[in-house]
Tab-separated table of C-alpha atoms in Angstrom:
chain	number	residue	atom	x	y	z
A	12	ASP	CA	94.296	56.550	-1.147
A	13	GLY	CA	95.269	54.968	-4.876
A	14	SER	CA	95.617	51.333	-3.106
A	15	ASN	CA	92.696	51.549	-1.098
A	16	ALA	CA	90.576	52.385	-3.836
A	17	LEU	CA	89.842	49.589	-5.949
A	18	PRO	CA	89.055	47.094	-2.618
A	19	HIS	CA	86.612	49.789	-1.697
A	20	LEU	CA	84.706	50.557	-4.638
A	21	LEU	CA	84.496	46.697	-5.193
A	22	SER	CA	82.942	46.079	-1.700
A	23	GLN	CA	80.722	48.946	-1.966
A	24	ILE	CA	79.398	47.672	-5.328
A	25	ILE	CA	78.740	44.232	-4.061
A	26	LEU	CA	77.564	45.123	-0.981
A	27	ALA	CA	74.575	47.865	-2.547
A	28	SER	CA	73.644	44.976	-4.738
A	29	ASP	CA	69.838	43.212	-4.831
A	30	ALA	CA	71.524	40.252	-5.601
A	31	PRO	CA	75.185	40.318	-4.503
A	32	GLY	CA	75.552	36.343	-4.957
A	33	SER	CA	75.468	37.442	-8.981
A	34	VAL	CA	77.825	39.959	-8.807
A	35	ARG	CA	80.719	38.069	-6.727
A	36	GLU	CA	80.480	35.219	-9.509
A	37	PHE	CA	80.539	37.842	-12.609
A	38	LEU	CA	83.238	39.509	-11.150
A	39	ILE	CA	84.995	36.411	-10.123
A	40	GLU	CA	84.322	34.789	-13.638
A	41	LYS	CA	85.279	38.040	-15.577
A	42	CYS	CA	88.974	37.405	-13.985
A	43	LYS	CA	89.564	33.794	-14.767
A	44	GLU	CA	88.104	34.987	-18.711
A	45	CYS	CA	89.669	38.219	-18.629
A	46	ALA	CA	93.453	36.042	-17.286
A	47	LEU	CA	92.371	33.062	-20.494
A	48	ILE	CA	92.853	32.956	-23.876
A	49	GLY	CA	89.763	30.454	-24.651
A	50	GLY	CA	91.196	27.083	-23.565
A	51	ALA	CA	94.364	27.762	-25.308
A	52	GLY	CA	96.609	29.635	-22.824
A	53	PHE	CA	97.126	32.937	-20.562
A	54	SER	CA	96.437	36.209	-22.016
A	55	ILE	CA	99.637	38.571	-20.944
A	56	SER	CA	97.416	41.597	-20.263
A	57	GLY	CA	94.718	39.725	-19.269
A	58	SER	CA	96.842	38.200	-16.285
A	59	ARG	CA	97.780	41.261	-15.134
A	60	ALA	CA	94.343	42.609	-14.710
A	61	ALA	CA	93.046	39.556	-12.910
A	62	ALA	CA	95.792	39.791	-10.987
A	63	VAL	CA	94.838	43.549	-9.938
A	64	VAL	CA	91.242	42.386	-9.305
A	65	LEU	CA	91.531	39.048	-7.321
A	66	SER	CA	94.462	40.978	-5.046
A	67	ALA	CA	91.594	43.965	-4.602
A	68	LEU	CA	88.781	41.501	-3.779
A	69	GLU	CA	90.858	39.152	-1.166
A	70	LYS	CA	91.374	43.048	0.709
A	71	CYS	CA	87.762	43.484	0.933
A	72	GLY	CA	87.162	40.973	3.117
A	73	GLU	CA	85.667	37.536	4.109
A	74	SER	CA	82.402	39.071	4.849
A	75	VAL	CA	82.512	40.795	0.955
A	76	ILE	CA	84.179	37.777	-0.727
A	77	SER	CA	85.023	34.397	1.510
A	78	LEU	CA	88.257	32.806	0.010
A	79	GLN	CA	86.090	29.826	-0.697
A	80	LYS	CA	84.548	31.049	-3.217
A	81	ARG	CA	87.889	33.299	-4.704
A	82	TRP	CA	89.382	29.924	-5.202
A	83	ASP	CA	86.302	27.778	-6.072
A	84	GLY	CA	85.243	30.189	-8.370
A	85	ALA	CA	88.621	31.423	-10.272
A	86	GLY	CA	91.551	29.815	-7.951
A	87	LYS	CA	91.196	26.088	-8.801
A	88	ASN	CA	90.533	27.279	-12.778
A	89	LEU	CA	93.487	28.841	-12.809
A	90	PHE	CA	95.519	26.956	-11.348
A	91	GLU	CA	95.212	23.957	-13.464
A	92	LYS	CA	95.624	25.903	-16.285
A	93	PHE	CA	99.595	27.211	-14.456
A	94	LEU	CA	99.572	22.839	-14.260
A	95	SER	CA	98.270	22.202	-17.569
A	96	VAL	CA	100.176	24.425	-19.406
A	97	GLY	CA	103.644	23.077	-17.063
A	98	ASN	CA	107.211	25.037	-18.065
A	99	ASP	CA	105.727	26.212	-21.255
A	100	CYS	CA	104.450	28.936	-19.234
A	101	GLU	CA	107.480	29.322	-17.474
A	102	SER	CA	107.074	33.454	-18.745
A	103	ASP	CA	108.989	36.644	-17.401
A	104	ASP	CA	106.297	38.217	-17.523
A	105	ILE	CA	105.213	40.206	-14.838
A	106	GLY	CA	101.758	40.542	-15.125
A	107	LEU	CA	101.646	36.570	-15.471
A	108	SER	CA	104.108	36.014	-12.491
A	109	LYS	CA	101.495	38.079	-10.291
A	110	LEU	CA	98.622	36.790	-11.276
A	111	ARG	CA	100.481	32.698	-10.075
A	112	ASP	CA	101.299	34.200	-6.841
A	113	CYS	CA	97.973	35.357	-6.421
A	114	VAL	CA	96.710	32.228	-7.183
A	115	VAL	CA	98.956	30.778	-5.324
A	116	LEU	CA	98.543	32.382	-1.838
A	117	MET	CA	94.776	31.300	-1.994
A	118	LEU	CA	96.659	27.732	-0.926
A	119	LYS	CA	97.769	29.084	1.927
A	120	GLY	CA	94.222	28.860	3.845
A	121	VAL	CA	94.247	32.600	5.345
A	122	LYS	CA	90.875	34.718	5.393
A	123	VAL	CA	91.330	38.150	5.752
A	124	ASN	CA	88.593	38.247	8.433
A	125	GLN	CA	87.617	42.304	7.872
A	126	ALA	CA	88.646	44.467	5.423
A	127	GLN	CA	91.934	45.952	4.950
A	128	PRO	CA	93.095	49.765	4.925
A	129	GLY	CA	95.983	51.067	2.270
A	130	ASP	CA	97.180	51.973	5.463
A	131	SER	CA	97.601	48.558	7.731
A	132	GLY	CA	98.080	49.721	11.081
A	133	PRO	CA	99.885	48.432	14.082
A	134	ASN	CA	97.751	45.900	14.044
A	135	ILE	CA	97.702	44.317	11.093
A	136	GLN	CA	99.670	40.576	10.503
A	137	ILE	CA	101.664	41.446	7.238
A	138	SER	CA	104.468	39.434	6.203
A	139	ILE	CA	106.692	40.070	3.632
A	140	GLY	CA	108.497	37.404	1.014
A	141	PRO	CA	109.935	36.777	-1.658
A	142	SER	CA	107.437	35.830	-5.372
A	143	GLN	CA	108.748	34.644	-8.568
A	144	THR	CA	108.221	37.919	-9.895
A	145	GLY	CA	111.846	38.985	-8.302
A	146	SER	CA	110.077	41.842	-6.084
A	147	ARG	CA	108.339	41.365	-2.093
A	148	MET	CA	105.551	39.778	-2.501
A	149	ARG	CA	102.925	40.330	0.415
A	150	SER	CA	101.118	38.023	2.076
A	151	TYR	CA	98.768	37.971	5.486
A	152	SER	CA	99.421	35.652	8.261
A	153	VAL	CA	97.719	34.492	11.134
A	154	GLY	CA	99.086	36.247	14.633
A	155	ALA	CA	97.743	38.306	17.521
A	156	SER	CA	95.211	40.352	15.292
A	157	ASP	CA	91.632	38.988	14.724
A	158	ASP	CA	91.501	40.572	11.176
A	159	PHE	CA	93.087	37.134	9.996
A	160	SER	CA	92.213	33.674	10.265
A	161	VAL	CA	93.306	30.350	8.621
A	162	MET	CA	90.394	27.880	6.937
A	163	ASP	CA	88.094	25.692	9.456
A	164	SER	CA	88.785	22.613	7.048
A	165	TYR	CA	91.032	23.243	4.509
A	166	PRO	CA	89.969	22.091	0.993
A	167	ASP	CA	90.720	19.385	-0.351
A	168	GLU	CA	91.628	20.127	-3.639
A	169	MET	CA	94.201	22.669	-2.512
A	170	THR	CA	95.766	19.592	-1.100
A	171	LYS	CA	95.099	17.924	-4.115
A	172	ALA	CA	96.769	21.369	-5.726
A	173	ILE	CA	99.863	21.174	-3.730
A	174	LEU	CA	100.822	17.467	-4.241
A	175	ASP	CA	99.706	17.856	-7.900
A	176	THR	CA	102.387	20.887	-8.448
A	177	PHE	CA	105.275	18.131	-6.660
A	178	THR	CA	104.209	14.926	-8.701
A	179	MET	CA	104.090	16.481	-12.215
A	180	LYS	CA	106.204	15.117	-14.019
A	181	PRO	CA	109.058	17.636	-15.225
A	182	LEU	CA	108.018	19.870	-12.710
A	183	PRO	CA	106.110	23.037	-13.257
A	184	TYR	CA	109.566	24.819	-11.808
A	185	LYS	CA	108.613	28.281	-11.190
A	186	LEU	CA	105.004	27.414	-9.962
A	187	SER	CA	106.648	24.744	-7.781
A	188	ARG	CA	108.963	27.560	-6.106
A	189	SER	CA	106.096	30.222	-5.830
A	190	VAL	CA	104.104	27.154	-3.898
A	191	ILE	CA	107.386	26.158	-1.606
A	192	ASP	CA	108.155	30.443	-1.263
A	193	LEU	CA	104.200	31.271	-0.265
A	194	VAL	CA	102.300	29.001	1.414
A	195	LEU	CA	104.733	25.641	2.597
A	196	THR	CA	107.717	27.780	4.505
A	197	ARG	CA	104.952	30.160	5.834
A	198	GLN	CA	103.970	29.461	9.568
A	199	SER	CA	100.737	30.479	9.689
A	200	TRP	CA	100.125	27.206	6.826
A	201	ILE	CA	102.379	25.117	8.925
A	202	GLU	CA	100.492	25.548	12.155
A	203	GLY	CA	97.002	26.777	11.029
A	204	VAL	CA	97.032	23.506	7.758
A	205	PHE	CA	99.672	21.299	7.995
A	206	THR	CA	99.268	20.005	11.892
A	207	LYS	CA	95.678	19.437	11.286
A	208	LEU	CA	96.160	17.272	7.867
A	209	ASP	CA	95.641	13.859	8.032
A	210	THR	CA	98.287	11.497	8.700
A	211	LYS	CA	97.997	10.234	5.100
A	212	THR	CA	97.709	13.534	3.690
A	213	ARG	CA	100.745	15.047	5.514
A	214	GLN	CA	102.931	11.490	4.165
A	215	SER	CA	101.934	11.930	0.427
A	216	ILE	CA	103.330	15.600	0.837
A	217	ALA	CA	106.513	14.546	2.147
A	218	SER	CA	107.125	11.791	0.250
A	219	ALA	CA	106.213	14.317	-2.602
A	220	LEU	CA	109.230	16.761	-0.899
A	221	LEU	CA	111.863	14.027	-0.805
A	222	SER	CA	111.090	12.568	-4.461
A	223	LEU	CA	111.815	15.847	-5.971
A	224	ARG	CA	115.265	15.642	-3.844
A	225	ALA	CA	116.492	12.451	-3.922
A	226	GLU	CA	115.459	11.846	-7.791
A	227	GLN	CA	115.295	15.329	-9.016
A	228	ASP	CA	118.024	17.019	-6.918
A	229	HIS	CA	116.028	19.833	-5.692
A	230	ASP	CA	117.674	21.481	-3.126
A	231	PHE	CA	114.892	23.483	-1.858
A	232	ALA	CA	112.181	20.204	-1.212
A	233	GLY	CA	114.909	19.019	0.877
A	234	SER	CA	114.873	22.092	3.070
A	235	THR	CA	111.142	22.943	2.932
A	236	LEU	CA	110.293	19.524	4.344
A	237	PHE	CA	113.007	19.360	7.048
A	238	GLY	CA	110.712	22.582	8.169
A	239	LEU	CA	108.175	20.435	8.245
A	240	PRO	CA	106.994	19.242	11.721
A	241	LEU	CA	106.819	15.571	10.666
A	242	THR	CA	106.141	13.415	13.737
A	243	THR	CA	108.843	10.177	14.540
A	244	ASP	CA	105.864	7.695	12.942
A	245	GLU	CA	105.882	9.733	9.697
A	246	LEU	CA	109.451	9.467	9.329
A	247	THR	CA	109.842	6.377	9.851
A	248	HIS	CA	107.545	5.907	7.272
A	249	LEU	CA	109.465	7.515	4.752
A	250	LEU	CA	112.312	5.177	5.351
A	251	LYS	CA	110.139	1.778	4.776
A	252	HIS	CA	109.807	2.501	1.176
A	253	LEU	CA	113.194	3.037	0.200
A	254	HIS	CA	116.189	0.469	-0.446
A	255	PRO	CA	119.160	2.064	-0.774
A	256	ALA	CA	121.280	-0.717	-1.341
A	257	LYS	CA	120.197	-0.819	-5.059
A	258	SER	CA	119.391	2.910	-5.360
A	259	GLU	CA	121.556	5.457	-5.448
A	260	SER	CA	118.573	8.136	-5.130
A	261	ASP	CA	117.086	6.029	-2.236
A	262	GLN	CA	120.423	7.060	-0.222
A	263	VAL	CA	120.221	10.374	-1.139
A	264	ALA	CA	116.986	10.144	0.929
A	265	VAL	CA	118.068	7.914	3.888
A	266	SER	CA	120.287	11.219	4.177
A	267	VAL	CA	117.497	13.725	3.802
A	268	ILE	CA	115.562	12.077	6.382
A	269	THR	CA	118.532	11.345	8.840
A	270	ASP	CA	118.927	15.030	8.701
A	271	CYS	CA	115.435	15.130	9.196
A	272	VAL	CA	115.985	13.053	12.837
A	273	ARG	CA	119.002	14.979	14.169
A	274	GLY	CA	117.353	18.225	13.196
A	275	ARG	CA	114.793	17.559	15.720
A	276	ILE	CA	117.041	14.861	18.441
A	277	ASP	CA	115.526	16.383	21.495
A	278	SER	CA	111.761	15.713	20.639
A	279	LEU	CA	111.337	12.432	18.941
A	280	GLY	CA	108.193	11.602	21.580
A	281	LYS	CA	107.656	8.364	22.974
A	282	PRO	CA	110.008	5.491	23.571
A	283	SER	CA	107.692	3.357	21.038
A	284	ASP	CA	108.144	5.201	18.793
A	285	ILE	CA	112.068	6.106	18.477
A	286	SER	CA	112.753	2.535	19.201
A	287	LYS	CA	111.182	1.701	16.074
A	288	LEU	CA	112.371	4.704	14.081
A	289	SER	CA	115.619	3.243	15.095
A	290	SER	CA	115.539	-0.504	14.167
A	291	LYS	CA	114.080	0.480	10.855
A	292	LEU	CA	117.602	2.729	10.762
A	293	PHE	CA	119.461	-0.814	11.655
A	294	ASP	CA	117.331	-2.616	8.514
A	295	GLN	CA	118.699	0.315	6.330
A	296	LEU	CA	122.063	-0.027	8.059
A	297	VAL	CA	122.164	-3.868	7.312
A	298	SER	CA	120.663	-3.888	3.712
A	299	LEU	CA	123.705	-1.549	3.123
A	300	SER	CA	126.107	-3.668	4.592
A	301	THR	CA	125.380	-7.237	3.519
A	302	PHE	CA	127.830	-8.515	1.061
A	303	ASP	CA	125.388	-9.807	-1.006
A	304	ASP	CA	124.049	-6.677	-1.332
A	305	PHE	CA	127.341	-4.736	-1.992
A	306	SER	CA	127.468	-4.785	-5.204
A	307	ALA	CA	124.100	-3.663	-6.423
A	308	ILE	CA	125.224	-0.061	-7.483
A	309	SER	CA	128.427	-0.697	-9.587
A	310	GLY	CA	131.369	1.874	-8.613
A	311	ASP	CA	129.272	3.354	-5.349
A	312	LEU	CA	131.057	2.257	-2.909
A	313	GLY	CA	131.530	5.978	-1.251
A	314	GLY	CA	128.539	7.200	-1.354
A	315	ARG	CA	127.106	3.962	0.405
A	316	ASP	CA	130.271	4.147	2.823
A	317	TYR	CA	129.148	8.030	3.397
A	318	THR	CA	125.019	6.640	4.026
A	319	ARG	CA	126.649	3.926	6.843
A	320	VAL	CA	128.398	6.819	8.222
A	321	ILE	CA	125.036	9.467	8.308
A	322	ILE	CA	123.013	6.274	9.590
A	323	LEU	CA	125.387	5.244	12.395
A	324	GLN	CA	125.290	9.306	13.457
A	325	THR	CA	121.535	9.535	13.807
A	326	LEU	CA	121.747	5.624	15.026
A	327	TYR	CA	124.604	7.508	18.023
A	328	ALA	CA	122.165	10.661	18.739
A	329	ILE	CA	119.031	8.887	19.128
A	330	HIS	CA	120.664	6.303	21.660
A	331	ASP	CA	122.889	9.034	23.191
A	332	ASN	CA	119.830	11.413	24.005
A	333	TYR	CA	117.691	8.864	25.068
A	334	LYS	CA	119.409	6.259	27.070
A	335	ALA	CA	116.986	6.168	29.998
A	336	GLU	CA	114.158	6.531	28.228
A	337	LEU	CA	115.080	3.181	25.796
A	338	ALA	CA	116.336	1.393	28.473
A	339	ARG	CA	113.179	1.495	30.681
A	340	SER	CA	111.149	0.442	27.887
A	341	LEU	CA	113.272	-2.852	28.038
A	342	CYS	CA	113.152	-2.763	31.712
A	343	GLU	CA	109.327	-2.524	31.024
A	344	GLU	CA	109.087	-5.533	28.072
A	345	GLU	CA	111.049	-8.116	30.263
A	346	SER	CA	108.710	-7.399	33.889
A	347	GLN	CA	105.332	-7.870	31.307
A	348	GLN	CA	106.569	-10.366	29.828
A	349	ASN	CA	107.367	-12.689	33.564
A	350	SER	CA	104.039	-11.753	35.074
A	351	GLY	CA	102.116	-13.476	31.967
A	352	GLY	CA	100.933	-12.784	28.892
A	353	SER	CA	97.744	-11.158	30.051
A	354	LYS	CA	99.953	-8.255	30.132
A	355	ARG	CA	101.960	-8.644	27.246
A	356	SER	CA	99.647	-6.827	24.391
A	357	ARG	CA	100.964	-3.569	26.860
A	358	SER	CA	104.324	-4.103	26.214
A	359	SER	CA	104.783	-4.422	22.533
A	360	SER	CA	102.797	-1.528	21.835
A	361	TRP	CA	104.753	0.272	24.827
A	362	SER	CA	108.370	-0.488	23.135
A	363	GLY	CA	108.341	-2.181	20.425
A	364	ILE	CA	111.811	-4.064	20.867
A	365	SER	CA	113.406	-6.227	22.953
A	366	ASP	CA	116.792	-7.964	24.392
A	367	LYS	CA	117.372	-9.687	21.145
A	368	THR	CA	117.092	-7.395	18.889
A	369	VAL	CA	119.344	-5.089	20.543
A	370	SER	CA	121.552	-8.520	20.659
A	371	LEU	CA	121.038	-8.211	16.557
A	372	GLN	CA	121.412	-4.761	16.779
A	373	ALA	CA	125.832	-5.388	18.424
A	374	SER	CA	126.370	-8.365	16.029
A	375	VAL	CA	125.732	-5.695	13.579
A	376	LEU	CA	128.307	-3.172	14.844
A	377	VAL	CA	130.549	-5.905	15.647
A	378	GLY	CA	130.272	-7.042	12.480
A	379	LEU	CA	130.977	-3.054	11.240
A	380	LEU	CA	134.155	-3.291	13.295
A	381	GLY	CA	135.639	-6.332	11.464
A	382	GLY	CA	134.640	-8.059	14.255
A	383	LYS	CA	132.797	-11.552	13.900
A	384	ALA	CA	129.261	-11.156	11.780
A	385	SER	CA	131.253	-12.816	8.555
A	386	SER	CA	128.357	-11.511	6.388
A	387	ILE	CA	128.601	-7.607	7.279
A	388	GLN	CA	131.169	-5.772	5.033
A	389	PRO	CA	133.519	-3.687	7.582
A	390	LEU	CA	133.607	-0.290	7.663
A	391	SER	CA	136.642	1.442	6.357
A	392	SER	CA	136.437	5.126	7.816
A	393	GLY	CA	138.061	5.661	12.122
A	394	ARG	CA	135.482	8.053	11.864
A	395	GLY	CA	132.846	5.129	10.987
A	396	ARG	CA	134.165	2.694	13.630
A	397	ALA	CA	133.725	5.173	16.338
A	398	LEU	CA	130.454	5.583	15.662
A	399	SER	CA	130.367	2.025	15.543
A	400	LEU	CA	131.881	1.405	19.280
A	401	GLY	CA	130.212	4.891	20.908
A	402	LEU	CA	126.448	3.270	19.307
A	403	LEU	CA	127.499	-0.276	20.751
A	404	ALA	CA	128.313	1.302	23.785
A	405	CYS	CA	124.561	3.167	24.576
A	406	LEU	CA	123.726	-0.413	24.080
A	407	CYS	CA	125.245	-1.295	26.467
A	408	GLU	CA	124.257	0.617	28.747
A	409	GLN	CA	120.538	0.073	27.421
A	410	ALA	CA	120.647	-3.741	27.674
A	411	PRO	CA	123.845	-4.541	29.322
A	412	SER	CA	122.765	-8.364	29.544
A	413	ALA	CA	122.299	-8.601	25.384
A	414	VAL	CA	125.177	-6.803	24.489
A	415	VAL	CA	127.604	-7.716	26.490
A	416	SER	CA	128.876	-10.861	24.734
A	417	SER	CA	129.757	-8.787	21.405
A	418	LEU	CA	131.631	-5.957	23.796
A	419	LEU	CA	135.077	-8.361	23.990
A	420	PRO	CA	134.809	-9.274	19.571
A	421	ALA	CA	134.585	-5.437	19.119
A	422	LEU	CA	137.759	-5.049	21.425
A	423	MET	CA	139.313	-7.442	19.630
A	424	SER	CA	138.853	-6.156	15.594
A	425	LEU	CA	139.796	-2.712	16.545
A	426	ALA	CA	143.230	-3.922	18.132
A	427	GLU	CA	144.321	-6.241	15.292
A	428	VAL	CA	142.527	-2.957	12.901
A	429	SER	CA	145.119	-0.423	15.032
A	430	SER	CA	147.838	-3.206	15.380
A	431	THR	CA	148.076	-4.001	11.558
A	432	THR	CA	148.041	-0.181	10.966
A	433	GLU	CA	150.583	0.093	13.272
A	434	GLY	CA	152.570	-2.346	11.015
A	435	ASP	CA	151.890	-1.199	8.069
A	436	GLU	CA	153.337	1.764	8.851
A	437	SER	CA	156.326	0.189	10.125
A	438	GLU	CA	156.829	-1.532	6.836
A	439	LYS	CA	156.386	1.316	5.093
A	440	LYS	CA	159.273	3.318	6.914
A	441	SER	CA	161.649	0.814	6.866
A	442	SER	CA	160.782	0.524	2.986
A	443	THR	CA	161.312	4.570	3.009
A	444	ALA	CA	165.001	3.674	4.639
A	445	ALA	CA	166.604	0.822	2.403
A	446	ILE	CA	165.529	3.264	-0.529
A	447	GLY	CA	167.102	5.988	0.935
A	448	GLU	CA	170.237	3.171	1.321
């Protein structure tokens, strides 16, 4: 049939040749030459032809021409050219868009182990998704069939291509959307590639997406970050380099990270990692609430207060869901410390938090409620105060001896706020009555 004719013909030519390697190299090189006009840019008509041949070579299967050879011979250079021309290449031409999607699909890392017939049959794992051409884009995924698999070793050049796309300024919009739609949001790439990347690379990809969302306001980057299976330690790492008290974009970044935390609240992992995440969120909360830094961003009290509330919401979700684990980690630390220095190192790696730290955190919450911590700017919203009190109660269950001394000031401050509010309402009613008379 028509859709299978070209892949079948190319397979026969390559396999029947006395020098199949040379034929492969010739076909790939000519695809690249066809798409490019010397060093000037892309040929519109040539791009369409190159996309057709490269797609056919993919369907030939790994035994005829491997994904690695297609990437090394043409994909890498074509991708770099798309990057170098940037938004100058954001043409609506269908041929150019098809070539871009064809090259980007190589980054998915999915190998076609067997040549694909025109009728894909019941065992072929094919996903249909959006492409930048406006049509639906076919791509192969890893599933129950042995016809497809993920590359055993994901090439560094592919990782670099992804990172270069998201860190380039100005952002090559259509290329970045193609990378996200056809690669980063696909389960085969997430499960087969991302989960196997080293920690540093995973953090780099996450940081690039976070920067796109926070600094350039690209919502698609935030939703993509939300879908990546980041560990609790990796989420904590993202928080370490943010200064929300001094940067509005960092406030947005904190909001995105807290969304990610709450989105996986039931699977945050070890108590030690959870404690570190909690401590880092408390650090950000203190930074946003300290009087010395409160005027760092002029006219942004609303954004600052909103960020404080969502941090409190996230902290409450963490401590409410992991009361037993965090309380047990504190007991472990106390017992290890009481039993002598020989076991001290084990406790440090286990919990990462102490009674003293919990006591300081409780004092911050009292300050947010308008209590004794004079260096803390109190919260103005009722929701924020309710979250602070709820979190204080969680900490009391976790470490009663460390928190109980903070409860009375907290309750007193709430009573004062309530009394002041009632007084204001009474005064307002009296003023209204006097005006009426």
